PDB file of C-alpha atoms in Angstrom:
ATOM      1  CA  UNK A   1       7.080 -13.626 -13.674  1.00 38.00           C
ATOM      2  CA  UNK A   2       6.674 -16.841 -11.816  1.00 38.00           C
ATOM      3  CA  UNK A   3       5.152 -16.218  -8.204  1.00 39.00           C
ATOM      4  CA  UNK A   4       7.558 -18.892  -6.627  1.00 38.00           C
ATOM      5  CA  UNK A   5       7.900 -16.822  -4.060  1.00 38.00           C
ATOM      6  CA  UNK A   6      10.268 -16.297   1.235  1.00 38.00           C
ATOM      7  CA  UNK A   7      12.043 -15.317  15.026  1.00 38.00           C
ATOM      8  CA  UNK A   8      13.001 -12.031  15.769  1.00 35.00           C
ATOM      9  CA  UNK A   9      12.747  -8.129  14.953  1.00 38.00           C
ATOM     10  CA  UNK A  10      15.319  -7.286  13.431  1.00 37.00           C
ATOM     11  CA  UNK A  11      16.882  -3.279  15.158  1.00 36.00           C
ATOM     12  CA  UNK A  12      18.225  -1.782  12.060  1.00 36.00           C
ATOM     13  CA  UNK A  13      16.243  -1.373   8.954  1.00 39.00           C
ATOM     14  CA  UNK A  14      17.683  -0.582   5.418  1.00 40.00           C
ATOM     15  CA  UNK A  15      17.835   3.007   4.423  1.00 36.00           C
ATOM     16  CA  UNK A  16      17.364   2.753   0.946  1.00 37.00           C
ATOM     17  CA  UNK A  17      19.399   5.411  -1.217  1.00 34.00           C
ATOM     18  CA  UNK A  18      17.354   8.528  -2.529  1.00 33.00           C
ATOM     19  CA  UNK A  19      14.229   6.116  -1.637  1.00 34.00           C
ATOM     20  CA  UNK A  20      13.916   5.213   1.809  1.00 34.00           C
ATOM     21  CA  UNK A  21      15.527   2.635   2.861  1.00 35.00           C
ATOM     22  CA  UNK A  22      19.310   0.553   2.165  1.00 35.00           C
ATOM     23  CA  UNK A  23      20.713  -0.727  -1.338  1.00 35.00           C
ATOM     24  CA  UNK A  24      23.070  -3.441  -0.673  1.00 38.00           C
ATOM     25  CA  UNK A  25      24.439  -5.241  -3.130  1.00 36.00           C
ATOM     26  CA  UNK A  26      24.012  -9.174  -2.316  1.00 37.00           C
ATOM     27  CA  UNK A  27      26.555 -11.256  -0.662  1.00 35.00           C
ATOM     28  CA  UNK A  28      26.754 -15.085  -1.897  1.00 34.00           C
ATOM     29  CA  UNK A  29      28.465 -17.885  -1.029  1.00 33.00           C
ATOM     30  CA  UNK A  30      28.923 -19.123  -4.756  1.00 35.00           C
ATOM     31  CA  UNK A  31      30.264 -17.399  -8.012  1.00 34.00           C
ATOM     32  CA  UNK A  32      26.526 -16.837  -9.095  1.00 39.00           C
ATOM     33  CA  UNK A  33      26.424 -13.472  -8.059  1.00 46.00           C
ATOM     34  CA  UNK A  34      28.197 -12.588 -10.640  1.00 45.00           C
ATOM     35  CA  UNK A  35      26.402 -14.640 -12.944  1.00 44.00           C
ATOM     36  CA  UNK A  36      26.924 -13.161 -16.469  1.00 44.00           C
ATOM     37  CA  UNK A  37      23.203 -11.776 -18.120  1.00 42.00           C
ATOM     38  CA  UNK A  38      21.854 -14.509 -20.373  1.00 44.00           C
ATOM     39  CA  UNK A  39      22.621 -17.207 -17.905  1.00 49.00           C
ATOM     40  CA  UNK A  40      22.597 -21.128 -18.975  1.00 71.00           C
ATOM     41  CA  UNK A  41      20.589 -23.857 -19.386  1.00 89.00           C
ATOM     42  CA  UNK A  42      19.575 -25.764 -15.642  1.00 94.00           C
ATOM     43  CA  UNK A  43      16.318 -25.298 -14.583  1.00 95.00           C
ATOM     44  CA  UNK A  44      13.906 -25.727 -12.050  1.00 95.00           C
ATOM     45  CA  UNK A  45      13.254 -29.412 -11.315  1.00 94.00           C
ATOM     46  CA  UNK A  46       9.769 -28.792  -9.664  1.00 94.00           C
ATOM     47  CA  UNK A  47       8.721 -32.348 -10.082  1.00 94.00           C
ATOM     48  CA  UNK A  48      11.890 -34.380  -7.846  1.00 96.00           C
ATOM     49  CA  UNK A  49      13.105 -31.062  -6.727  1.00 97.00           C
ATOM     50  CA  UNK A  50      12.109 -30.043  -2.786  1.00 98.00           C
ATOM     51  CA  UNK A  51       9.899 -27.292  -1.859  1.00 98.00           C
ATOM     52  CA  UNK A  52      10.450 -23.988   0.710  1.00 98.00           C
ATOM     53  CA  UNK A  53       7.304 -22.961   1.624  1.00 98.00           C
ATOM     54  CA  UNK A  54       6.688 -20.134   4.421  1.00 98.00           C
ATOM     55  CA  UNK A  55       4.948 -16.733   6.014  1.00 98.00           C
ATOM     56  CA  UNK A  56       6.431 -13.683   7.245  1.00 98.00           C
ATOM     57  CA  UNK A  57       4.330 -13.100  10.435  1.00 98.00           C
ATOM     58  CA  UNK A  58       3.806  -9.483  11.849  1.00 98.00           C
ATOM     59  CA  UNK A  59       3.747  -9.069  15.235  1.00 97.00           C
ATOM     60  CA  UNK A  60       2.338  -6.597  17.272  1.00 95.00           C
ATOM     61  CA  UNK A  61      -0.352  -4.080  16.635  1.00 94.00           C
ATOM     62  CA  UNK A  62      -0.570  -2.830  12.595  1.00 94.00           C
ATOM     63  CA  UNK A  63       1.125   0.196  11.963  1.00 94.00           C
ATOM     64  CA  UNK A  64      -1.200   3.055  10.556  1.00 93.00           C
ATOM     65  CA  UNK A  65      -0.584   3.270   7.062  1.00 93.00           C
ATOM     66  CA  UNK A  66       0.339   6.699   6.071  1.00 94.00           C
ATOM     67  CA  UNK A  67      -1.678   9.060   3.465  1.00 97.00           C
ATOM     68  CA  UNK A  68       0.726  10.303   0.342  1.00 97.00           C
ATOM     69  CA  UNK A  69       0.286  13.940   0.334  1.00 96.00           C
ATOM     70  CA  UNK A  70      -0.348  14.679  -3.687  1.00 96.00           C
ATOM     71  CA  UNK A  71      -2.284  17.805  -2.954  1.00 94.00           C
ATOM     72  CA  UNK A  72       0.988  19.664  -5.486  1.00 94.00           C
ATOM     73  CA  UNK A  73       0.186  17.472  -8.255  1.00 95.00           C
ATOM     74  CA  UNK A  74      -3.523  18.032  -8.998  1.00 94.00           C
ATOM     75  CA  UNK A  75      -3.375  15.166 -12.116  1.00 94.00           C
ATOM     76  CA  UNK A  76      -2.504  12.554  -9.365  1.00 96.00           C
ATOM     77  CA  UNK A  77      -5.030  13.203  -6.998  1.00 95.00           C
ATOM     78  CA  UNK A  78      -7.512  13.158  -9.903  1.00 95.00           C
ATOM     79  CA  UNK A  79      -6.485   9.179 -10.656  1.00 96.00           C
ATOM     80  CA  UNK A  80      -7.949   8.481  -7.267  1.00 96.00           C
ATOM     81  CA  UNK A  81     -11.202  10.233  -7.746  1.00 92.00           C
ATOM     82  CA  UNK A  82     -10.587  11.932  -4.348  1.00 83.00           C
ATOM     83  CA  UNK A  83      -9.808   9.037  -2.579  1.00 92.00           C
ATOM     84  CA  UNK A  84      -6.773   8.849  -0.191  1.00 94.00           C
ATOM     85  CA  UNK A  85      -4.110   6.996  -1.190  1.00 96.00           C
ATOM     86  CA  UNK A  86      -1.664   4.581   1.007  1.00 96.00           C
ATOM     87  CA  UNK A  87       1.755   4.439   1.510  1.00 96.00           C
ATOM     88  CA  UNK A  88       3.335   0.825   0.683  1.00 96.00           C
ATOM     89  CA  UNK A  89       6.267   1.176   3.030  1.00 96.00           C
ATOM     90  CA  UNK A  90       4.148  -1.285   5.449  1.00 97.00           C
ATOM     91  CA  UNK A  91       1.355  -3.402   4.489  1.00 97.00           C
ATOM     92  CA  UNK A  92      -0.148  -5.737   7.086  1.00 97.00           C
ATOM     93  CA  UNK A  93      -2.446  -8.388   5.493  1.00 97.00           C
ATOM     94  CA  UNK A  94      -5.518  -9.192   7.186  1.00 96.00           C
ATOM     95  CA  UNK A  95      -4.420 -11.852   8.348  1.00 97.00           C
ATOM     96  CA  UNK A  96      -1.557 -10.509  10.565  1.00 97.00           C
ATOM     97  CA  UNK A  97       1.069 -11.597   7.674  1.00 98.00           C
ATOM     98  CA  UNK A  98       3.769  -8.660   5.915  1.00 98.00           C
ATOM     99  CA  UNK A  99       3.095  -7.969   2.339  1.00 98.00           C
ATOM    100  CA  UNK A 100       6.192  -6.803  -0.092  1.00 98.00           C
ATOM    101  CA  UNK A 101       8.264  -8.987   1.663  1.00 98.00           C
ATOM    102  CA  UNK A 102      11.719 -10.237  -0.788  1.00 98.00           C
ATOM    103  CA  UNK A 103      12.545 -13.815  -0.002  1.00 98.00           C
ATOM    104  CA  UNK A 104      15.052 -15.536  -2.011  1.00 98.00           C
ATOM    105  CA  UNK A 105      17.977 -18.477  -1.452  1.00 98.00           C
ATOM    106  CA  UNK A 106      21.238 -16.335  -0.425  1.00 98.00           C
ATOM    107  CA  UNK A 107      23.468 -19.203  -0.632  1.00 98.00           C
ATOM    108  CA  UNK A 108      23.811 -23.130  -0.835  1.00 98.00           C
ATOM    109  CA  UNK A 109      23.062 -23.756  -4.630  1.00 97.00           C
ATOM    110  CA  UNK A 110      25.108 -25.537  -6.888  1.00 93.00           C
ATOM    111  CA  UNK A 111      27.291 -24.059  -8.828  1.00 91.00           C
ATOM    112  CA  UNK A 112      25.186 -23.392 -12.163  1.00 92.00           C
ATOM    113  CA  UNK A 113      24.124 -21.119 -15.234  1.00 94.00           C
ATOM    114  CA  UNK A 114      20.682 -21.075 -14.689  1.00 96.00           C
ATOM    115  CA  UNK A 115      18.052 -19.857 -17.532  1.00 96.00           C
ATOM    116  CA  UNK A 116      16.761 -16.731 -17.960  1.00 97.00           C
ATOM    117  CA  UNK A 117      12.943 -16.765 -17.977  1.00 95.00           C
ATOM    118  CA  UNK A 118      11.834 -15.358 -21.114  1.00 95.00           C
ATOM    119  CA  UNK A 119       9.035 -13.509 -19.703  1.00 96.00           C
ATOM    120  CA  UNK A 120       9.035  -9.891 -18.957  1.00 97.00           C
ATOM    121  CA  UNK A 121       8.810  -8.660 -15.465  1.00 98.00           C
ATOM    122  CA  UNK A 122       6.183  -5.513 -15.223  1.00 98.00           C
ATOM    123  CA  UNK A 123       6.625  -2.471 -13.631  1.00 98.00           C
ATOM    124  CA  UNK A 124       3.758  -0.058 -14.005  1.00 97.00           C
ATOM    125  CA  UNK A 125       3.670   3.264 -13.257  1.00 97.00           C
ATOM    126  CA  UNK A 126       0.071   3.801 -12.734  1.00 97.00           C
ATOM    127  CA  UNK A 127      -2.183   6.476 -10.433  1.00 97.00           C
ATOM    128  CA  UNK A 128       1.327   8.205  -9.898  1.00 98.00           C
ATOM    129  CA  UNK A 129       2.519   5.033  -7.812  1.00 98.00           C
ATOM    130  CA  UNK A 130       4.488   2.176  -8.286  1.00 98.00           C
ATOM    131  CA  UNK A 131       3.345  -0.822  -9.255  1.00 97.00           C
ATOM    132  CA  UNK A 132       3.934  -3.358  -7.978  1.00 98.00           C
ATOM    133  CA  UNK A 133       5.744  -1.717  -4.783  1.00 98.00           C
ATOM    134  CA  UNK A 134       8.401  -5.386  -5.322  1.00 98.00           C
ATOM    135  CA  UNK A 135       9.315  -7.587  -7.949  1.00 98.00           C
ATOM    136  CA  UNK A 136      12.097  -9.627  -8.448  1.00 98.00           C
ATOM    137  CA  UNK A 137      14.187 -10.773 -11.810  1.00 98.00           C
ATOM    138  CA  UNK A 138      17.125 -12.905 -12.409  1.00 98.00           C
ATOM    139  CA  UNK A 139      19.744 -11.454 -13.868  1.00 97.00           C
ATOM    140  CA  UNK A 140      19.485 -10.733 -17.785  1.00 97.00           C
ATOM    141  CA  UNK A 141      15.393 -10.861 -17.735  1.00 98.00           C
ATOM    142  CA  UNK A 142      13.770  -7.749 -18.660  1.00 97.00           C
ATOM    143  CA  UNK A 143      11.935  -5.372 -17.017  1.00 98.00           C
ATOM    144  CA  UNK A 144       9.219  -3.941 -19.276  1.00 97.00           C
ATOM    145  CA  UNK A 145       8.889  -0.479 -17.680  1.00 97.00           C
ATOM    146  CA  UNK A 146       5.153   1.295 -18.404  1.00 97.00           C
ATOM    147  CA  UNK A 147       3.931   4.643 -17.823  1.00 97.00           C
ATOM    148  CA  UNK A 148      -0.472   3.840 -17.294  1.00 96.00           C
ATOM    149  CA  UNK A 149      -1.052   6.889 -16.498  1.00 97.00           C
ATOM    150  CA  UNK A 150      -2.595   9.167 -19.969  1.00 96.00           C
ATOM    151  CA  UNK A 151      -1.860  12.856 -18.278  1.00 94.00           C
ATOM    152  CA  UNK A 152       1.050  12.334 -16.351  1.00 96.00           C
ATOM    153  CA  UNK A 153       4.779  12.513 -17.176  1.00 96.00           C
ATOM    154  CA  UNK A 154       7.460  10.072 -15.097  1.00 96.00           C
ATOM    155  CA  UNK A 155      10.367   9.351 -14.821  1.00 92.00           C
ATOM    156  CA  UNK A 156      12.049   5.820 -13.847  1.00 96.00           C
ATOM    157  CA  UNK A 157      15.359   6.388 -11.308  1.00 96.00           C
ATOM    158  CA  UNK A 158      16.677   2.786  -9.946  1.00 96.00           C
ATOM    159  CA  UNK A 159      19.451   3.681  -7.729  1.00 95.00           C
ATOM    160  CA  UNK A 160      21.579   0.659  -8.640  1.00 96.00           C
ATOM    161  CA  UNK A 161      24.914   0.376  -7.133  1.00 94.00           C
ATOM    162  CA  UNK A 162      26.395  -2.707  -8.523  1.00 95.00           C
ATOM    163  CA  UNK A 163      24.730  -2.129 -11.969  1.00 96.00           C
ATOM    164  CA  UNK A 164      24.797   1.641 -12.051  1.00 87.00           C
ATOM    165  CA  UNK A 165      22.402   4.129 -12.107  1.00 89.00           C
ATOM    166  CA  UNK A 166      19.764   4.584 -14.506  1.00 91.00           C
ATOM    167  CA  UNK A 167      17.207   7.665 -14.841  1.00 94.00           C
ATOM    168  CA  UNK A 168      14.988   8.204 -17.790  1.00 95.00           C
ATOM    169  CA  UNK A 169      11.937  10.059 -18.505  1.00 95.00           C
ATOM    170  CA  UNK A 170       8.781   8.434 -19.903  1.00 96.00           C
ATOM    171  CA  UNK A 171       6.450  10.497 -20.871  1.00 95.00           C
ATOM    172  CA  UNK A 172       2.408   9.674 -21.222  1.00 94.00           C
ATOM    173  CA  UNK A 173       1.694   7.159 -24.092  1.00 90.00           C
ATOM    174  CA  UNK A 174       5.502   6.565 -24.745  1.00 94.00           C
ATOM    175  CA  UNK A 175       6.735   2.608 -25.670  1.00 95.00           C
ATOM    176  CA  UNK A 176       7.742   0.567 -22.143  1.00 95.00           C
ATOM    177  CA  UNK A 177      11.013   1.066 -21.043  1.00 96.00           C
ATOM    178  CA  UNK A 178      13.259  -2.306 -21.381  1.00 96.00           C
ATOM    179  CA  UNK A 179      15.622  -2.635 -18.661  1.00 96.00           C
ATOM    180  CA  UNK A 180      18.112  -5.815 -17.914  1.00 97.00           C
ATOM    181  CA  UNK A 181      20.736  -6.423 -14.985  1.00 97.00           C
ATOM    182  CA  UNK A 182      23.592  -8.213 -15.492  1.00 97.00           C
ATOM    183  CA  UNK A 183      24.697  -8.284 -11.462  1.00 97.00           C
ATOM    184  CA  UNK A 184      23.050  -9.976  -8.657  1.00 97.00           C
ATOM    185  CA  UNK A 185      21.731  -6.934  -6.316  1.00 97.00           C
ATOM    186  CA  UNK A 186      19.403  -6.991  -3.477  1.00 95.00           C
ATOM    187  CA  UNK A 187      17.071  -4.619  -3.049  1.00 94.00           C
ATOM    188  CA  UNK A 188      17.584  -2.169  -5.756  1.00 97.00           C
ATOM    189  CA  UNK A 189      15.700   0.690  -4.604  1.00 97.00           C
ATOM    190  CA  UNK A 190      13.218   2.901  -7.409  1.00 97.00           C
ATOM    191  CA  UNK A 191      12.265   6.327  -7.316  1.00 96.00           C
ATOM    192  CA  UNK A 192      10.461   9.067  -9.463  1.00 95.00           C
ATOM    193  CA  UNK A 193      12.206  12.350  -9.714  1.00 92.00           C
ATOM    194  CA  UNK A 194       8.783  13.982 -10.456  1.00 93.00           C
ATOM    195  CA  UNK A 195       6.747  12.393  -7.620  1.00 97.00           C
ATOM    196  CA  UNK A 196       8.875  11.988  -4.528  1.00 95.00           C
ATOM    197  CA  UNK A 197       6.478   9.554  -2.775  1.00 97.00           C
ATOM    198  CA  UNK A 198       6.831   7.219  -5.319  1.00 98.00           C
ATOM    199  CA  UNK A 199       8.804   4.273  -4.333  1.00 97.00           C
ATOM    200  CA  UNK A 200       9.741   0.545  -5.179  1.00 98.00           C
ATOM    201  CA  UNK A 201      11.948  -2.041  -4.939  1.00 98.00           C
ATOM    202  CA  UNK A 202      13.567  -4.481  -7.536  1.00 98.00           C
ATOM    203  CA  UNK A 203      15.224  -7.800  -6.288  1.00 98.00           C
ATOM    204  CA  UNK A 204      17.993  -9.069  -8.853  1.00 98.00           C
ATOM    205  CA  UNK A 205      18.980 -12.677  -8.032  1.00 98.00           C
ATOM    206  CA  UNK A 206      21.105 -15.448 -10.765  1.00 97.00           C
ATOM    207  CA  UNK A 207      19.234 -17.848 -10.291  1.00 97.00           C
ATOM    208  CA  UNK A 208      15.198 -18.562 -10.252  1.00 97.00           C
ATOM    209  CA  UNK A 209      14.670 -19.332  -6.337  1.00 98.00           C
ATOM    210  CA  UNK A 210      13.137 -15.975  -4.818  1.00 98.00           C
ATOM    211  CA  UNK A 211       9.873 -14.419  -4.549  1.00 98.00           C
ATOM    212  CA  UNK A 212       7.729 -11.513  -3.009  1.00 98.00           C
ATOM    213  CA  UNK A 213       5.098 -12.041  -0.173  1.00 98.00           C
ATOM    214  CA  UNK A 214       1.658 -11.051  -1.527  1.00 96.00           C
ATOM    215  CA  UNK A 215      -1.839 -10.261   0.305  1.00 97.00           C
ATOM    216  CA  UNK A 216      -1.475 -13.405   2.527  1.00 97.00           C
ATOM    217  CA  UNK A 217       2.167 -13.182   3.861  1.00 98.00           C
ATOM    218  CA  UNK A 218       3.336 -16.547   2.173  1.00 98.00           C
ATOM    219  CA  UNK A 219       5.911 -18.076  -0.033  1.00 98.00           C
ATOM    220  CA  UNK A 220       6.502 -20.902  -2.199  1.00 98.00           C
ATOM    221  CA  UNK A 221      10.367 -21.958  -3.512  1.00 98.00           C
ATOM    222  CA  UNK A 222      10.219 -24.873  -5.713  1.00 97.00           C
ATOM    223  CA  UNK A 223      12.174 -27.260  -7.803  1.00 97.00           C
ATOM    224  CA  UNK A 224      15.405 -26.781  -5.032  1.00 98.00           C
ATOM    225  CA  UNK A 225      18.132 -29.292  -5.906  1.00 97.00           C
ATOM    226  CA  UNK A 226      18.985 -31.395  -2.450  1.00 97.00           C
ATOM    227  CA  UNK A 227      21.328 -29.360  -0.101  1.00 97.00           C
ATOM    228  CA  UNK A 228      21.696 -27.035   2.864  1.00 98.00           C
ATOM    229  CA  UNK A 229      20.481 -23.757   2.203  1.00 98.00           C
ATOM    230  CA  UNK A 230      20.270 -20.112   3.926  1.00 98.00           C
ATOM    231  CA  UNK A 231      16.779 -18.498   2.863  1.00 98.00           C
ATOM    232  CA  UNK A 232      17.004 -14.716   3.916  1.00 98.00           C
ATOM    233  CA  UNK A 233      13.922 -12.430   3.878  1.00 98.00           C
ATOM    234  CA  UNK A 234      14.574  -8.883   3.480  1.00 98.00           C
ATOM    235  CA  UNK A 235      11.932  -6.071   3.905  1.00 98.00           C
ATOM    236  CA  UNK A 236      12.909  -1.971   3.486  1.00 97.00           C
ATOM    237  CA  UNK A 237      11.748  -1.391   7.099  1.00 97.00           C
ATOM    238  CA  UNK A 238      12.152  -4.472   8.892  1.00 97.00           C
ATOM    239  CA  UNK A 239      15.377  -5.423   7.435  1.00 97.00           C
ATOM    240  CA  UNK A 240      16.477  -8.836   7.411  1.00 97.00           C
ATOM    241  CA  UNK A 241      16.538 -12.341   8.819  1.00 98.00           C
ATOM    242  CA  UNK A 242      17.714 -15.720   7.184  1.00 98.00           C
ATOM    243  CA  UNK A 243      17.370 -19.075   8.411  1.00 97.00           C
ATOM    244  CA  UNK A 244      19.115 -22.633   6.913  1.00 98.00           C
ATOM    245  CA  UNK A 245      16.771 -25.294   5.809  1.00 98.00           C
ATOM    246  CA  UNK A 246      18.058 -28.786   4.775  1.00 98.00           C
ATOM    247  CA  UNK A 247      15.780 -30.677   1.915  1.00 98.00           C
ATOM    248  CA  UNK A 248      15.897 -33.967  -0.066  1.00 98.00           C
ATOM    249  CA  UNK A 249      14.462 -34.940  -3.240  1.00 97.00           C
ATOM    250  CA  UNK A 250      10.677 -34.413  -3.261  1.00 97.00           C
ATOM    251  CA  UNK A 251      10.618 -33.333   0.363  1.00 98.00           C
ATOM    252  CA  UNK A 252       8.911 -29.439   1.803  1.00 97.00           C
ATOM    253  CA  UNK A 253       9.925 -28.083   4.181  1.00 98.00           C
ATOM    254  CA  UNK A 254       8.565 -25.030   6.572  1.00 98.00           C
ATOM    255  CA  UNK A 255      10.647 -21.598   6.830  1.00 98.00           C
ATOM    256  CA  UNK A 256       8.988 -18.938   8.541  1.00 98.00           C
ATOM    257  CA  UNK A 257       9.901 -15.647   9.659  1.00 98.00           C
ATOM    258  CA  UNK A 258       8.306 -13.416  12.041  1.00 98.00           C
ATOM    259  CA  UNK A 259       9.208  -9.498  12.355  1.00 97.00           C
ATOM    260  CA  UNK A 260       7.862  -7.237  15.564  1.00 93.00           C
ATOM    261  CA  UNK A 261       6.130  -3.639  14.922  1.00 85.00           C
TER     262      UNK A 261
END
């Protein structure tokens, strides 16, 4: 998965379905939310196409990150060797920046097929947690599904609403699990019927121009055709914000957000 990856708080957060927080399918302002899986043949242009780059700034004092209770599932705690383990709802980097943080271009983009990376996109289930806690895909890339951990059965439960739902068991050892959407849907919340803390988040966009914030609270959208376009940032507390940003050929521009603990 390529990491090409986007001031105030925002009141209402998402409350995603059986997870924690809001599923909400994505509203565009071009037919490529419907975007048929497989997609077409336009591509990045990363060397005369412009470049979004931005943070998602925290403000206020760090929540405390809470400790998952696993105590009820004695193979779990064992992965940790004793050690407490963190919930990923809210991660504040060190440097005062929001990890797990979607970003992507909402609207403004041509109207195009674009191609489907042929990558896969990971998601590990590993230590009885998600991993990672976000990704994003376009539409028709797979996700390549993995159970890590060797004494531990799972099961994978994406609460899709445009795509459907989708729940099946993987046990330890088993092949990945290859999954594909066909619809645009942001977020698509993830849970484990076995482990109830376990949660994540998958981002399904139809076109290549998204990304998730990482341990320094930054993004980086390249390869943007020239145009007027509304970046939104969505995160499964803070909820979301979008801003326009107007680019040439060749030019960056500067879009960042800021949320308030």
């Amino acid at each position: 998965m390529k990491k090409i990856w986007i001031g105030v708080g925002v009141a209402c957060a998402l409350t995603l379905v059986g997870c924690g927080g809001s599923n909400e399918t994505a509203k565009t302002e071009t037919p490529a939310g419907t975007a048929p899986a497989g997609g077409g043949d336009a591509v990045p242009d990363e060397a005369n196409g412009a470049t979004v780059t931005g943070k998602v700034a925290f403000e206020g004092t760090a929540p405390k990150m809470a400790t998952i209770d696993m105590s009820d599932k004695p193979d779990c705690v064992k992965y940790h060797s004793g050690q407490p383990v963190k919930s990923q709802e809210v991660v504040v980097n060190g440097n005062g920046t929001l990890k797990n943080t979607f970003v992507w271009v909402k609207s403004g983009l041509p109207d195009k097929q674009w191609k489907v990376p042929a990558s896969n996109v990971d998601l590990d289930q590993k230590g009885c947690m998600y991993e990672p806690h976000v990704i994003g895909v376009m539409t028709g890339q797979n996700i390549d599904i993995k159970n890590d951990d060797p004494n531990t059965n799972h099961n994978i439960h994406p609460a899709a609403q445009a795509n459907g739902d989708f729940n099946q068991s993987q046990s330890p050892g088993a092949p990945p699990i290859m999954k594909t959407y066909a619809r645009q849907e942001v977020m698509i919340p993830v849970k484990c019927n076995v482990h109830p803390w376990m949660r994540a988040y998958i981002g399904v966009v139809s076109h290549p121009f998204y990304a998730v914030t990482g341990d320094d609270g930054t993004f980086t959208i390249k390869g943007l055709p020239p145009g007027t376009y509304t970046i939104e940032m969505i995160h499964e507390k803070y909820g979301k914000q979008e801003q326009q940003v107007t680019v040439g050929a060749k030019e960056s521009k500067t879009a960042d957000f800021s949320v308030k603990g």
